[in-house]
XYZ file of N, CA and C in Angstrom:
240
model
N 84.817 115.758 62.452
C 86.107 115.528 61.836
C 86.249 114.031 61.561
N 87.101 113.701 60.567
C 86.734 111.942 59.900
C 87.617 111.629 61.084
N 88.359 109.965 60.993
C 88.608 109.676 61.840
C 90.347 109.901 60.886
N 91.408 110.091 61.887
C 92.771 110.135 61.251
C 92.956 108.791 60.263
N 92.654 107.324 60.075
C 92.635 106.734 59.019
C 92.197 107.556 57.923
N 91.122 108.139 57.863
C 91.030 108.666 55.914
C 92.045 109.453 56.208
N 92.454 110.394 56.829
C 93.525 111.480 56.649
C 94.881 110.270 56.004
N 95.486 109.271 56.787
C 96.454 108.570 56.463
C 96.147 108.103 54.876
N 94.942 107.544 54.456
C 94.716 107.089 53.147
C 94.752 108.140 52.302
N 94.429 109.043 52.120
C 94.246 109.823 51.473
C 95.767 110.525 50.779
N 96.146 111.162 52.270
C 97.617 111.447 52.021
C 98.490 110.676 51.402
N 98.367 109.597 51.811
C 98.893 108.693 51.351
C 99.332 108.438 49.405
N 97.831 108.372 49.204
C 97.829 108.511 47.703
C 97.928 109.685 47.290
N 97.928 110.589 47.917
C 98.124 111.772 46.996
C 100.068 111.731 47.064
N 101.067 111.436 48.507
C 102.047 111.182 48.210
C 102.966 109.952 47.361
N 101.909 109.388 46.950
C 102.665 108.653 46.017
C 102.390 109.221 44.509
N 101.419 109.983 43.927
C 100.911 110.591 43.190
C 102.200 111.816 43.151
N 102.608 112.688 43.517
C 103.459 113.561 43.922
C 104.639 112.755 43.195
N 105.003 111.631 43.994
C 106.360 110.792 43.807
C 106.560 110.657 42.527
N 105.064 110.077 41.812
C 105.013 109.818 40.310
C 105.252 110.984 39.148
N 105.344 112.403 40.221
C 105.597 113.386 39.545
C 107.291 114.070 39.245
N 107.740 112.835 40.184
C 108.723 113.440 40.304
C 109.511 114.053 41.912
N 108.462 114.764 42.697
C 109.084 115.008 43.930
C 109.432 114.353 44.861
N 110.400 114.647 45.446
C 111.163 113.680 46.906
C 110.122 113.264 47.435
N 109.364 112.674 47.999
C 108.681 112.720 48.697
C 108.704 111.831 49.320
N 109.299 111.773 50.863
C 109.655 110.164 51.695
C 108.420 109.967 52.924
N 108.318 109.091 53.600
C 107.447 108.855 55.005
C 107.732 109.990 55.996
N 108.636 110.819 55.610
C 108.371 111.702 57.225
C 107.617 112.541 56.697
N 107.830 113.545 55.326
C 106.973 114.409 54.377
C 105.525 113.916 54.903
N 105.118 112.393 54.431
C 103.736 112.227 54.643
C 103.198 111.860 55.698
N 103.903 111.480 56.670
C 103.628 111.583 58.065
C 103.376 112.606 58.937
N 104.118 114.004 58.558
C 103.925 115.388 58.750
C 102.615 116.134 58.236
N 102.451 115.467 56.754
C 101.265 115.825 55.833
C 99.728 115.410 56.801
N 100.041 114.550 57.462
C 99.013 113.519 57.829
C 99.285 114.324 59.597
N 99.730 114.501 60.077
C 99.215 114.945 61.514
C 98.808 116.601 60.725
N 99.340 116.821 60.460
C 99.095 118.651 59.949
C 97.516 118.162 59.603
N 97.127 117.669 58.793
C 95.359 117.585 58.215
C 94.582 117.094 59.090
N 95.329 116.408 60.026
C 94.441 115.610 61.289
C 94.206 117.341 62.057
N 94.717 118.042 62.310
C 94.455 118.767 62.767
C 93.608 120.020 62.128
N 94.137 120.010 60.817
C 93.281 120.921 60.355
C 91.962 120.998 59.447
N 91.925 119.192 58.853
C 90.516 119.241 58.926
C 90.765 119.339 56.971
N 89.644 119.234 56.306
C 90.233 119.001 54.845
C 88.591 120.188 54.660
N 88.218 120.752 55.709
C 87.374 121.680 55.203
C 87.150 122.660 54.224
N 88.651 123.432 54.356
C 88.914 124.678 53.536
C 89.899 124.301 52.305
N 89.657 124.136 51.150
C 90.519 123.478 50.494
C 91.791 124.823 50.144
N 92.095 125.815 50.079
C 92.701 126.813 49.704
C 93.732 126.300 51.149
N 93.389 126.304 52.277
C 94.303 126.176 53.657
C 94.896 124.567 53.373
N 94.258 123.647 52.845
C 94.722 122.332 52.889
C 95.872 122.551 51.626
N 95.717 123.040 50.770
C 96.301 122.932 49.347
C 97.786 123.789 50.013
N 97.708 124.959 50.543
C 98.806 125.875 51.266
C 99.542 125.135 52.310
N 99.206 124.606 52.920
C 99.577 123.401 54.225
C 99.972 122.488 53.431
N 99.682 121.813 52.783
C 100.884 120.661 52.016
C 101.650 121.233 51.386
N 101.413 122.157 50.046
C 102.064 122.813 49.511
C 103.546 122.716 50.210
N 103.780 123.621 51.561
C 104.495 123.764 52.303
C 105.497 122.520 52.923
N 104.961 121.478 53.237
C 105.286 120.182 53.529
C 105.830 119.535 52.571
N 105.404 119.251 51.079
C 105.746 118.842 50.256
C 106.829 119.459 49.058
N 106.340 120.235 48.968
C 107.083 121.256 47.647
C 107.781 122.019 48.164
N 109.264 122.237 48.065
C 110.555 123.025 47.778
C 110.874 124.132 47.222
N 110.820 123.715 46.006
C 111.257 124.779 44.839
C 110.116 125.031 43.964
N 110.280 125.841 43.555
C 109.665 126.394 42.247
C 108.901 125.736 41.784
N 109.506 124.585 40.836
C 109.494 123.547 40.139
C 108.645 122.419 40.702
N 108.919 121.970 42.177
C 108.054 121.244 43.008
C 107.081 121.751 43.114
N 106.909 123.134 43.545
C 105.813 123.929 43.446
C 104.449 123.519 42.774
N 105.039 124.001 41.088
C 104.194 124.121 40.305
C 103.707 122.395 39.953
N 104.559 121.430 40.144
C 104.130 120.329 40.115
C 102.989 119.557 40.910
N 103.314 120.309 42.243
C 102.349 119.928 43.509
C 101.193 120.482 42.968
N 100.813 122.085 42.042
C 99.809 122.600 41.990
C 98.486 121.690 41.054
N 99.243 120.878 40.082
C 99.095 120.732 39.202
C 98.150 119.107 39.518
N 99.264 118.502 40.476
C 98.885 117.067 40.920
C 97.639 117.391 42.215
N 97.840 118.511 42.841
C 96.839 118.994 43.770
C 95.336 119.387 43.237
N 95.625 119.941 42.206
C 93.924 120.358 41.753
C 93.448 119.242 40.946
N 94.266 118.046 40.718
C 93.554 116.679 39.903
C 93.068 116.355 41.013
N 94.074 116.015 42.039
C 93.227 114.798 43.323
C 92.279 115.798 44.488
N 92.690 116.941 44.579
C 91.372 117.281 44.723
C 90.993 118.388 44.482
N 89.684 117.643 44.376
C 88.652 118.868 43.333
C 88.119 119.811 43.735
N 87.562 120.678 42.963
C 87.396 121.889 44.155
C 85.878 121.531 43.596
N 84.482 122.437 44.153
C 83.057 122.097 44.429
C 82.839 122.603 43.477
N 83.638 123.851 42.297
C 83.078 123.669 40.853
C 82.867 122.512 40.034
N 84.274 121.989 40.078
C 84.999 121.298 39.079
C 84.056 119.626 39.452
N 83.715 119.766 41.106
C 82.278 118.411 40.994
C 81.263 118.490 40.658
């Protein structure tokens, strides 16, 4: 498992990425984002994408925004 710094960097930019989309997205959101992945590891991308999902996105609308900003920043092992 990496060490919780990449988890913090990472999250990180993907919550400001989010922000740029538009969603609320404050320091407890990504502080939550960031122990949740410390624990679960960025192995399974379908469980990581569902686990923020949840943390981050609200409504509908957040939803489909998160989906959208989620499959740019990360990629799935086709799309590399």
């Amino acid at each position: 498992m990496a060490e919780p710094g990449v988890y913090l960097e990472k999250i990180s930019a993907f919550s400001r990425m989010l922000r740029l989309e538009g969603l609320p997205i404050g320091p407890q959101e990504t502080a939550d984002a960031c122990r949740l992945l410390t624990e679960l590891g960025f192995d399974d991308r379908n469980t990581v994408k569902i686990a923020l999902r949840t943390v981050f996105a609200k409504s509908r609308e957040e939803q489909m925004a998160f989906d959208r900003v989620f499959d740019g920043f990360f990629l799935s092992e086709e799309a590399m």
